[in-house]
Coordinates of C-alpha atoms and ligand atoms in Angstrom, one line a residue:
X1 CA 29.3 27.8 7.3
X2 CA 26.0 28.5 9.4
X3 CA 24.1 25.7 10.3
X4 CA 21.3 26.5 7.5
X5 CA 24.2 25.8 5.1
X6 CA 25.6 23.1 6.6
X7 CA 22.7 21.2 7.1
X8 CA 21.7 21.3 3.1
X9 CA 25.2 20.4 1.9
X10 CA 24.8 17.0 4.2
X11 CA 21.8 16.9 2.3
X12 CA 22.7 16.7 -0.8
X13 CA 25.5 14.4 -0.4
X14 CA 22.8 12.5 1.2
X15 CA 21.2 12.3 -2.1
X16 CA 24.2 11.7 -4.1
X17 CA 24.9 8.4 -1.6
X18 CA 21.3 7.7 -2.1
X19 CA 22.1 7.7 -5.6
X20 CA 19.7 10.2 -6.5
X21 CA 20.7 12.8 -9.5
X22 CA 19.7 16.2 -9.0
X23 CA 17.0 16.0 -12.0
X24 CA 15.7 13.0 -11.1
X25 CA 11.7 13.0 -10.7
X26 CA 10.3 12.6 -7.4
X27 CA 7.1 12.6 -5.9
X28 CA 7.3 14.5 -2.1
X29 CA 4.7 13.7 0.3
X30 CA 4.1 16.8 2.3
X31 CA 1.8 16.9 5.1
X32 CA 2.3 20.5 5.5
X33 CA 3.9 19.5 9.1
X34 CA 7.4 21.6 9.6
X35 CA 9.4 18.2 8.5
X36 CA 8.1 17.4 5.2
X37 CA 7.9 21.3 4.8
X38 CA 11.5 21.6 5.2
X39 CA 12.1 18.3 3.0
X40 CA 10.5 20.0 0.3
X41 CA 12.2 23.3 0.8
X42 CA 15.8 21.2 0.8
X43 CA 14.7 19.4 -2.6
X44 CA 13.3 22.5 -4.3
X45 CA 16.2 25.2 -3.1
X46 CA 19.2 23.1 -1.8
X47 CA 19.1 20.9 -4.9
X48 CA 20.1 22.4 -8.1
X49 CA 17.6 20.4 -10.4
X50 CA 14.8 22.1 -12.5
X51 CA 11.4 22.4 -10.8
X52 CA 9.4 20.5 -12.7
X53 CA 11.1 17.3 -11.6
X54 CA 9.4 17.5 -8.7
X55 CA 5.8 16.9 -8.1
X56 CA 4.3 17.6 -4.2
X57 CA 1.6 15.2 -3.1
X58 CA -0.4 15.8 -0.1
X59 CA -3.3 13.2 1.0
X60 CA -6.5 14.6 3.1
X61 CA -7.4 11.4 5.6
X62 CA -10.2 13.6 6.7
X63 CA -9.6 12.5 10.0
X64 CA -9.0 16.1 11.7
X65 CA -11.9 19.2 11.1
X66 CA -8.9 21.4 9.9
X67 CA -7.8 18.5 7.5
X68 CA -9.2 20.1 4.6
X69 CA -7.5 23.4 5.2
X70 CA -4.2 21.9 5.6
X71 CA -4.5 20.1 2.3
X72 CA -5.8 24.1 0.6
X73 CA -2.3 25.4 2.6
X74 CA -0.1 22.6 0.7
X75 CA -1.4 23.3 -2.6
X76 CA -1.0 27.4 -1.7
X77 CA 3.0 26.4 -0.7
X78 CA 3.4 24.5 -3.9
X79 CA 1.9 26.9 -5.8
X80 CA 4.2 29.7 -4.1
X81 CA 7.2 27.9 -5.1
X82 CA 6.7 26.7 -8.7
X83 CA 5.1 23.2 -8.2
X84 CA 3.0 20.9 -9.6
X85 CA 0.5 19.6 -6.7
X86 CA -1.7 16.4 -6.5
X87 CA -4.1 16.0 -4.4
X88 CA -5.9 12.5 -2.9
X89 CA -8.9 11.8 -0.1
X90 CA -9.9 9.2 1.9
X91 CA -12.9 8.1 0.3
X92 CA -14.5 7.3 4.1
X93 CA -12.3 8.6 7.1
X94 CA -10.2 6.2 8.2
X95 CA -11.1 3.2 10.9
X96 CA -7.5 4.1 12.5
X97 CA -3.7 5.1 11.8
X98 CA -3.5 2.1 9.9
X99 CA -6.4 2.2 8.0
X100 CA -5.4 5.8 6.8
X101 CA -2.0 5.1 6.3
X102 CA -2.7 2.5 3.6
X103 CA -4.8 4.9 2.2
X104 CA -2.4 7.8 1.7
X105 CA 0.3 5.0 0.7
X106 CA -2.2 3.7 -1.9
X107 CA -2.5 7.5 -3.5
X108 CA 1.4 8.1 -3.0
X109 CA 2.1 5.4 -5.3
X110 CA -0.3 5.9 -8.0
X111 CA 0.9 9.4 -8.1
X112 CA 4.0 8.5 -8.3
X113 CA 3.5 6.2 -11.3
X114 CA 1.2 8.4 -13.0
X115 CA 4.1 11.2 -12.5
X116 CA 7.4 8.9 -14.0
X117 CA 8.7 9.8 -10.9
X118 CA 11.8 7.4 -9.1
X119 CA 10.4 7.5 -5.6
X120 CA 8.2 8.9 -3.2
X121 CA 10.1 11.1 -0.9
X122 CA 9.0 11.7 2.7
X123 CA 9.9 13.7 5.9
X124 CA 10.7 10.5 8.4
X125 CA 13.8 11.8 10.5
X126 CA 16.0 10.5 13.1
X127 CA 13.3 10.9 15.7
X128 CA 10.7 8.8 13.9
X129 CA 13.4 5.9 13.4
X130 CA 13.8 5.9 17.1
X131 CA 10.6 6.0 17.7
X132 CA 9.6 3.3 15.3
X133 CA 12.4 0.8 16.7
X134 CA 11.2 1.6 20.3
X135 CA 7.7 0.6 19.2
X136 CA 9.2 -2.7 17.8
X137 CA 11.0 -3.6 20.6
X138 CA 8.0 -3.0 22.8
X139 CA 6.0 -5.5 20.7
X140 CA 9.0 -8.3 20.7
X141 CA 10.4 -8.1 17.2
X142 CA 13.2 -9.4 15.4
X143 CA 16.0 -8.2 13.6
X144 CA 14.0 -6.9 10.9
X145 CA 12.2 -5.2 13.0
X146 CA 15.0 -4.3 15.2
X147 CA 16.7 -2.8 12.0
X148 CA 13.4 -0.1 11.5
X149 CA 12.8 2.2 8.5
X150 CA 15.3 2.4 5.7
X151 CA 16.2 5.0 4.0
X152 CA 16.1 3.9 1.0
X153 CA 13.0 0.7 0.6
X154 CA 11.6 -0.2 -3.1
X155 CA 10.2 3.0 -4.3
X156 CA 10.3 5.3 -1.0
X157 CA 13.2 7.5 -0.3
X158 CA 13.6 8.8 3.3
X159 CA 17.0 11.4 2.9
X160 CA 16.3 13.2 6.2
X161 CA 16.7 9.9 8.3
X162 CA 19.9 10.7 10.0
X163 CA 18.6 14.2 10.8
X164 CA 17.3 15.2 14.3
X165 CA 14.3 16.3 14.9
X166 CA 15.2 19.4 16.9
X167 CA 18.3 20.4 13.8
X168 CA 15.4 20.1 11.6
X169 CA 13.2 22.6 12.9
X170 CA 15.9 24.8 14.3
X171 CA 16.8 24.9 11.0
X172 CA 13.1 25.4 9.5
X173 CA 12.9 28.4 11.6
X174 CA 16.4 29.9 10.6
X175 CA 14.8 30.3 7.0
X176 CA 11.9 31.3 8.0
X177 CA 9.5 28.4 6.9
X178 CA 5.8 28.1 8.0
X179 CA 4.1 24.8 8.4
X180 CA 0.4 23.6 9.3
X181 CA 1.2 22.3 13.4
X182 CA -0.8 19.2 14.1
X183 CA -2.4 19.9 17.7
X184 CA -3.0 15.6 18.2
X185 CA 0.4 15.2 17.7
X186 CA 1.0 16.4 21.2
X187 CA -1.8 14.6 23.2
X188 CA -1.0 11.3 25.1
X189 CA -3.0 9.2 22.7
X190 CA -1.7 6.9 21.2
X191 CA 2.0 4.3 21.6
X192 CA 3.9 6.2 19.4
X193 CA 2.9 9.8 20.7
X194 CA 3.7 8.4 24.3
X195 CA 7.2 6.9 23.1
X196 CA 7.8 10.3 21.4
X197 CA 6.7 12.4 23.8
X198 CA 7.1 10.7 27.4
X199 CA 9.6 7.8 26.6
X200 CA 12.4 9.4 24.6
X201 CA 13.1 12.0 26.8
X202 CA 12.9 10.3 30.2
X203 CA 15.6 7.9 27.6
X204 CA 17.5 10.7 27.4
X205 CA 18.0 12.2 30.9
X206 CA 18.7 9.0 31.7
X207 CA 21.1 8.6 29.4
X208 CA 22.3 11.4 27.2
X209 CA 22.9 10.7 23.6
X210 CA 20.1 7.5 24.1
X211 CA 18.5 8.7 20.9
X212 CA 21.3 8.7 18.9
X213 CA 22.8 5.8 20.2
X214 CA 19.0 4.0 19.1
X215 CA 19.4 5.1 16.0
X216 CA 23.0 3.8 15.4
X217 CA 22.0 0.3 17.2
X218 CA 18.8 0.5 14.1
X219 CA 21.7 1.1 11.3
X220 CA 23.6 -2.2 12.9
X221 CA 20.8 -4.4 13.3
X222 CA 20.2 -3.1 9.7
X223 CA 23.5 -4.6 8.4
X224 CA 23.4 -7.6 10.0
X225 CA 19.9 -8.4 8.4
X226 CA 21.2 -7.7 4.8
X227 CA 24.1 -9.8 5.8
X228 CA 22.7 -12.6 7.2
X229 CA 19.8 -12.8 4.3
X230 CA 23.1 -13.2 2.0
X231 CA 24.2 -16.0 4.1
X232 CA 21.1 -17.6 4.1
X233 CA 21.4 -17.8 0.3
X234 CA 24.3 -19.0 0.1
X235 CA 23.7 -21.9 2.6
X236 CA 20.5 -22.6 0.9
X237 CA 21.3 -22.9 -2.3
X238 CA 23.5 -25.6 -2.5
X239 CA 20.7 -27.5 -0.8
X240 CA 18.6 -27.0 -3.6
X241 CA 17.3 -30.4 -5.0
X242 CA 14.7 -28.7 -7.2
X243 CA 12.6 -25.7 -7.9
X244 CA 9.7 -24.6 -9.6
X245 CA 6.8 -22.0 -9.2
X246 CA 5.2 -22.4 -5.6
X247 CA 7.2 -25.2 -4.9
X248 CA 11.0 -26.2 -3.2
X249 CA 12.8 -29.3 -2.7
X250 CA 16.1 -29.2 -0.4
X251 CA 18.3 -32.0 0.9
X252 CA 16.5 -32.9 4.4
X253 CA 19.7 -34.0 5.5
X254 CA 21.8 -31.4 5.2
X255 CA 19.4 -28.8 6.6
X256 CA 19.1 -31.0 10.0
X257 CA 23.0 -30.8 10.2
X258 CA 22.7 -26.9 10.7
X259 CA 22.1 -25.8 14.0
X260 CA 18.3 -25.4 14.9
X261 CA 18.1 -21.3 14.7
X262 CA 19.7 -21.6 11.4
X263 CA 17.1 -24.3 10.3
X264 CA 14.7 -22.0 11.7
X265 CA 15.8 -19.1 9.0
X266 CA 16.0 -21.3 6.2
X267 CA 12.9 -22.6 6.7
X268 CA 10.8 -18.9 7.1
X269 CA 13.0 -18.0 4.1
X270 CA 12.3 -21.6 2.1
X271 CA 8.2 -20.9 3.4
X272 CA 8.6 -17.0 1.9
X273 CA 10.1 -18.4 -1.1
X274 CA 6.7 -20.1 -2.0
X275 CA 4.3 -17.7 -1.1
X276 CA 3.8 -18.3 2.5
X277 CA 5.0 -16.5 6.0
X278 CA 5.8 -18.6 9.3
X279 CA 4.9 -16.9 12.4
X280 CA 6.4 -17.8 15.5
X281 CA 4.1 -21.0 16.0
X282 CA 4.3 -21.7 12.7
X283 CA 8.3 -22.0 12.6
X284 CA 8.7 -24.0 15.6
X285 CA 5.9 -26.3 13.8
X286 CA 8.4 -26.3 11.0
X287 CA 11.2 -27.4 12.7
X288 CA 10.0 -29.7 14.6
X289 CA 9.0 -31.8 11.3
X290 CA 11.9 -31.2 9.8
X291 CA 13.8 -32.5 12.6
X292 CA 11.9 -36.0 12.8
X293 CA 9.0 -35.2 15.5
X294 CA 5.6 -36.8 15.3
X295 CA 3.4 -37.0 12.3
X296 CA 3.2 -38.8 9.1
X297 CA 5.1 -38.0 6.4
X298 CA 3.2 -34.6 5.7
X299 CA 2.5 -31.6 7.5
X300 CA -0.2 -28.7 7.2
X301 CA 1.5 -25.0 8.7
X302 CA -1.5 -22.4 9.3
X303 CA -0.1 -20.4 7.3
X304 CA -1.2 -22.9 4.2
X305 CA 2.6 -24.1 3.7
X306 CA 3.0 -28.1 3.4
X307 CA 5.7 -29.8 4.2
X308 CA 6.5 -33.0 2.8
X309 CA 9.4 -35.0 3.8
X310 CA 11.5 -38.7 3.0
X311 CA 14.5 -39.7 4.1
X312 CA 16.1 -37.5 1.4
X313 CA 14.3 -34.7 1.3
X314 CA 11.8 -32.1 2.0
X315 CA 9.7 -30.3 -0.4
X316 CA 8.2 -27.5 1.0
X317 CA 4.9 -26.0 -0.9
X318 CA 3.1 -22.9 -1.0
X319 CA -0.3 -22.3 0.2
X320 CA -2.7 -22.9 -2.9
X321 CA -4.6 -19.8 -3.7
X322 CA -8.6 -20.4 -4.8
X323 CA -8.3 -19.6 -8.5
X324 CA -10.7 -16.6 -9.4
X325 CA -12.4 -16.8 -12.8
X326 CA -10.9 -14.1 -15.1
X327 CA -13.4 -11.2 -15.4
X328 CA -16.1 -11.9 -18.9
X329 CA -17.9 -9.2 -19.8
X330 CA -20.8 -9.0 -22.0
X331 CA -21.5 -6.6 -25.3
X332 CA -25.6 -6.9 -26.5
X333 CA -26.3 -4.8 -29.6
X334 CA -29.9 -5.7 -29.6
X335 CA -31.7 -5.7 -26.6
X336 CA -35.2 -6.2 -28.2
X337 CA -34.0 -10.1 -28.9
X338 CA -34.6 -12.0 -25.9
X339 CA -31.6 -13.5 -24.6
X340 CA -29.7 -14.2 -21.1
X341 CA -25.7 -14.5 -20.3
X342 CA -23.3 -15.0 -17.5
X343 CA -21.0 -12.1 -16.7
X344 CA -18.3 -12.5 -14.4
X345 CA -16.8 -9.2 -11.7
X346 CA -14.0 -10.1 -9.4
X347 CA -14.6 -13.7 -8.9
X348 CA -18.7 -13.4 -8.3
X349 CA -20.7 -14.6 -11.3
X350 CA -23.5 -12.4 -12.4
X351 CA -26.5 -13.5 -15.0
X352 CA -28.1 -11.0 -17.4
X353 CA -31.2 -11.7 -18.9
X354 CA -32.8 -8.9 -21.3
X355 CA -35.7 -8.9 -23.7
X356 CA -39.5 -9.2 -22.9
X357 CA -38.9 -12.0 -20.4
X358 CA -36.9 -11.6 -17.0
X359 CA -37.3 -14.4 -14.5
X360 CA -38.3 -13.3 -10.7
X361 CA -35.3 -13.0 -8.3
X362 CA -32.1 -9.7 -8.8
X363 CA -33.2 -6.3 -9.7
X364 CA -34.8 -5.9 -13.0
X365 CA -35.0 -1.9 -14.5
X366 CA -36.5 -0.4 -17.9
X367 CA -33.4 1.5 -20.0
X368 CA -34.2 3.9 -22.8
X369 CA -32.6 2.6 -26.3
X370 CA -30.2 4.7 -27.9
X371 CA -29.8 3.9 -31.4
X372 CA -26.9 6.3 -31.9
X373 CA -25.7 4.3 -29.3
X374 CA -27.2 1.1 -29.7
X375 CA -27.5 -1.6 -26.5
X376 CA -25.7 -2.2 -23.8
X377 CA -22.7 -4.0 -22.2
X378 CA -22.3 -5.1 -18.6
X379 CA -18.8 -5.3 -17.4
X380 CA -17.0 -4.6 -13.8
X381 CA -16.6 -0.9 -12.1
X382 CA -13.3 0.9 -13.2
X383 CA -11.6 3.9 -11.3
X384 CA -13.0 7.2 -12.8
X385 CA -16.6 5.6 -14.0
X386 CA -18.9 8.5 -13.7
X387 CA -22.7 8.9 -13.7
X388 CA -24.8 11.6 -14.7
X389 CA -21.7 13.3 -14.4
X390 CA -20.5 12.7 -10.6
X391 CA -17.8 10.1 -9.7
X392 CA -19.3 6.7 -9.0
X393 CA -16.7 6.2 -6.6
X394 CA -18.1 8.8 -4.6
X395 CA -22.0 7.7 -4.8
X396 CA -20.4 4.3 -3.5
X397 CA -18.5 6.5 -0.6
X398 CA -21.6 7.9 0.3
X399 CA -23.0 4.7 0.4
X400 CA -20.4 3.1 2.2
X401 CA -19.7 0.3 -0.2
X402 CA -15.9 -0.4 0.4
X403 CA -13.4 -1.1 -2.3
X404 CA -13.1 -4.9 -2.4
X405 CA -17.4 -5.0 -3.0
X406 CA -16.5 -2.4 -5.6
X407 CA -14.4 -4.5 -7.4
X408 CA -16.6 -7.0 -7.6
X409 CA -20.0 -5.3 -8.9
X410 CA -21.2 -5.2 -12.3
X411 CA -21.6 -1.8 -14.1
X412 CA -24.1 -1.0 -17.4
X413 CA -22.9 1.0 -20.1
X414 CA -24.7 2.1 -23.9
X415 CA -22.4 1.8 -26.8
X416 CA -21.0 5.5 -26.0
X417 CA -19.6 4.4 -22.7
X418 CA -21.9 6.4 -20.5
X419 CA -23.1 4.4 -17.4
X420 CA -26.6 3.7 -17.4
X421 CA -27.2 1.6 -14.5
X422 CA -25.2 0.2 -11.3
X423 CA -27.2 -2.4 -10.1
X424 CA -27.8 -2.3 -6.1
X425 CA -27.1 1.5 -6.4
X426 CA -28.3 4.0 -9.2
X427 CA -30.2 4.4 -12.3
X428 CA -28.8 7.3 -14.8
X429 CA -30.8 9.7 -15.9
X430 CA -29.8 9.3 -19.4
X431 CA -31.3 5.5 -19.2
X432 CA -34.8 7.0 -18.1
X433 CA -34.9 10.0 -19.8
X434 CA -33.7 10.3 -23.5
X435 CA -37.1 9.0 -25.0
X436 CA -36.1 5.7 -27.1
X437 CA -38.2 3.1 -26.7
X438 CA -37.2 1.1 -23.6
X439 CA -36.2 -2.2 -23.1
X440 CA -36.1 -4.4 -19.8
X441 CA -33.0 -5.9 -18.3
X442 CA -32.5 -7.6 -14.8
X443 CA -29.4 -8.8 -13.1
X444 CA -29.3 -11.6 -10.4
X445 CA -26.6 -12.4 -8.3
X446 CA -25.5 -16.0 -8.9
X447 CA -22.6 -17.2 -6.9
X448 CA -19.1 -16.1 -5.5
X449 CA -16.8 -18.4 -7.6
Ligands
ATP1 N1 -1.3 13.6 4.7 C1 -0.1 13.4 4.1 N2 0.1 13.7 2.8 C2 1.3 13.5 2.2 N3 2.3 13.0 2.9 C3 2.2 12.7 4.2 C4 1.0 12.9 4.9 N4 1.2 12.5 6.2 C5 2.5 12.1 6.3 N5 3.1 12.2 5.1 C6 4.5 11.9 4.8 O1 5.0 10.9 5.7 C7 6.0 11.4 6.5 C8 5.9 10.8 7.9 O2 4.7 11.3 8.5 P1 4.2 10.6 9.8 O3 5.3 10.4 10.7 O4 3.0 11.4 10.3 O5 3.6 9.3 9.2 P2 3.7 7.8 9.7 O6 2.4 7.2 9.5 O7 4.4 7.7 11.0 O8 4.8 7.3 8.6 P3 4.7 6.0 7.6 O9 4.3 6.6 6.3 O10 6.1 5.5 7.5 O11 3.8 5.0 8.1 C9 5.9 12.9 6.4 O12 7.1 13.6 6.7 C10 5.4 13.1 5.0 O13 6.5 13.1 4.1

């Protein structure tokens, strides 16, 4: 066999141990970089399923000049091999990695529930799991962290994990794949190019197989932390006094006869349980109550966990999240009738007042009436809201309003659906210009609830 063949037989039985059928949909997030090139090649040629199945989704962060060509190259590949392409963009570029990451993960996912698809498939190789358990270590983390990506976590699919990097792209060029290089990739900038580019191979002239050896100590500490999370279970749950939503009482007793690293556990996983995470602080905090140190006979954790204990037991709570009002919207047929309501957008209340009369104070505008499409209704922003014809989501880009404001402004609509007015940002056309006779409206700001 030559190494081209050999390398897509391991991956599909990679797939089949994945448990992944060859017409399964899947959503594959190409870059346009050589790996998630070649992932897509494997899936589309190595993988005897109908082309449909498979649906390539490429995300522009707009954080690079050529960013925009690389996402016109994608949809050119896809396009050359029979695929459906999506496309997303960063709305604003990115703060950072992180910020852009999120991003592209928020679009990955919607695609992939918009397409029926099982997963989101993406290029991470053997080289990116060392990488990322090098960074973990270098920050102090645990097992979990220890254990690094997995090849197969909720709804993303990673089949190329064992795979080096270097077999990858030896194997790219064998077929005669092109790809979109990503210049920034080599520059000392930031902790992961370092460890990928100064670290791992001083590791491995040091020590020759260090990579591989990185990635097998990743697959153990990955074991050990499914393991020991069904041991916790089943040392917990017989401590179980009772249970119910946000809430957990356990035998105090009992858990202070376990040693104190296993109290430790049992307590981050009791705290998880209700809704909470203990930090490092915040478990030694934990224990220490649990074991009888100072304090009455509750305690506070940052992370808005309480603990309560007796001599029995300890109920340990989860932190109590402000309850938001439930969106109200608000339908007015006649806006010639003087009247006034209370509207509610992501937890902020918002009052409407309409007619001849609108007190001083919020933004008050004139909207044409429509009697085809008679009044109005005032009700919170939704994805794909357009006015006079452009994406609102874009205006609010443009004027850097950031999702979580989005999601709680109010929006003003005629019986027909088309937006008339976004307070604190635009008037329509429409609501100036069709010629009815025009009515007044004003919208004040009242409170964050
Ligand atoms: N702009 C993009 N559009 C679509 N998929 C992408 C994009 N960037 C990266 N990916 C996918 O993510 C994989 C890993 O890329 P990369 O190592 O650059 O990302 P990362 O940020 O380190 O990974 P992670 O998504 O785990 O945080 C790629 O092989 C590809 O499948």
């Amino acid at each position: 066999m030559t190494p081209a063949s050999t390398l897509a037989a391991r991956f599909r039985a990679r797939l089949r141990a994945l448990g992944i059928a060859p017409d399964d949909a899947l959503v594959v997030a190409v870059s346009g970089g050589a790996d998630s090139v070649a992932l897509l090649h494997l899936l589309r040629f190595a993988v005897d399923g109908p082309p449909e199945r498979l649906v390539v989704a490429h995300f522009d962060h707009r954080m690079r000049v050529e960013s925009a060509a690389d996402a016109a190259w994608v949809r050119g590949l896809a396009r050359a091999w029979g695929l459906r392409a999506v496309q997303g963009a960063a709305e604003q570029v990115p703060g950072g990695e992180a910020e852009a990451r999120t991003a592209r993960w928020r679009f990955l996912e919607a695609t992939r529930v918009d397409a029926g698809a099982r997963a989101v498939v993406t290029g991470h190789h053997r080289d990116d799991q060392v990488e990322t358990v090098l960074h973990h270590l270098a920050r102090g983390s645990g097992l979990r962290g220890r254990s690094g990506i997995r090849p197969w976590q909720g709804t993303r699919l990673r089949p190329l994990l064992d795979e080096p990097r270097a077999e990858l792209r030896a194997w790219a060029r064998a077929v005669g794949l092109g790809w979109r290089a990503d210049p920034t990739n080599a520059l000392p900038l930031g902790p992961r190019n370092r460890i990928r580019n100064e670290l791992l191979p001083l590791l491995e002239d040091i020590r020759p197989g260090a990579a591989r050896a990185i990635a097998r100590s990743a697959e153990l500490a990955a074991a050990d932390e499914t393991a020991l999370a069904e041991a916790e279970r089943l040392l917990l749950e017989p401590l179980v006094r009772s249970r119910e939503a946000g809430r957990v009482e356990v035998d105090l007793p009992r858990l202070r006869a376990f040693p104190e690293a296993l109290s430790s556990r049992l307590l981050r996983r009791l705290s998880r349980e209700v809704g909470g995470r203990l930090d490092r602080a915040g478990t030694r905090a934990a224990l220490a109550f649990t074991l009888g140190g100072p304090g009455g006979a509750e305690s506070r954790l940052p992370s808005g966990v309480v603990l309560r204990r007796s001599q029995e037991s300890l109920e340990v709570e989860g932190p109590r999240l402000p309850e938001r009002p439930a969106d109200r919207s608000l339908r007015v047929t006649d806006p010639f009738v003087r009247g006034s309501a209370a509207v509610v957008v992501g937890g902020e209340r918002w009052s409407v007042h309409w007619g001849a009369e609108v007190p001083d104070g919020g933004e008050v505008v004139q909207l044409a009436h429509d009697p085809g499409a008679p009044g109005f209704r005032v009700r919170g922003w939704r994805e794909g809201d357009h006015l006079d014809g452009r994406p609102l989501s874009r205006l609010w880009s443009e004027a850097g309003v950031p999702l979580y404001r989005r999601l709680r402004r109010p929006v003003v609509e005629d019986a027909a659906g088309r937006l008339l007015w976004v307070p604190g940002s635009a008037l329509s056309h429409t609501a100036r210009d069709r010629g009815g006779p025009l009515y007044r409206i004003g919208i004040t700001h009242v409170d964050e609830s």
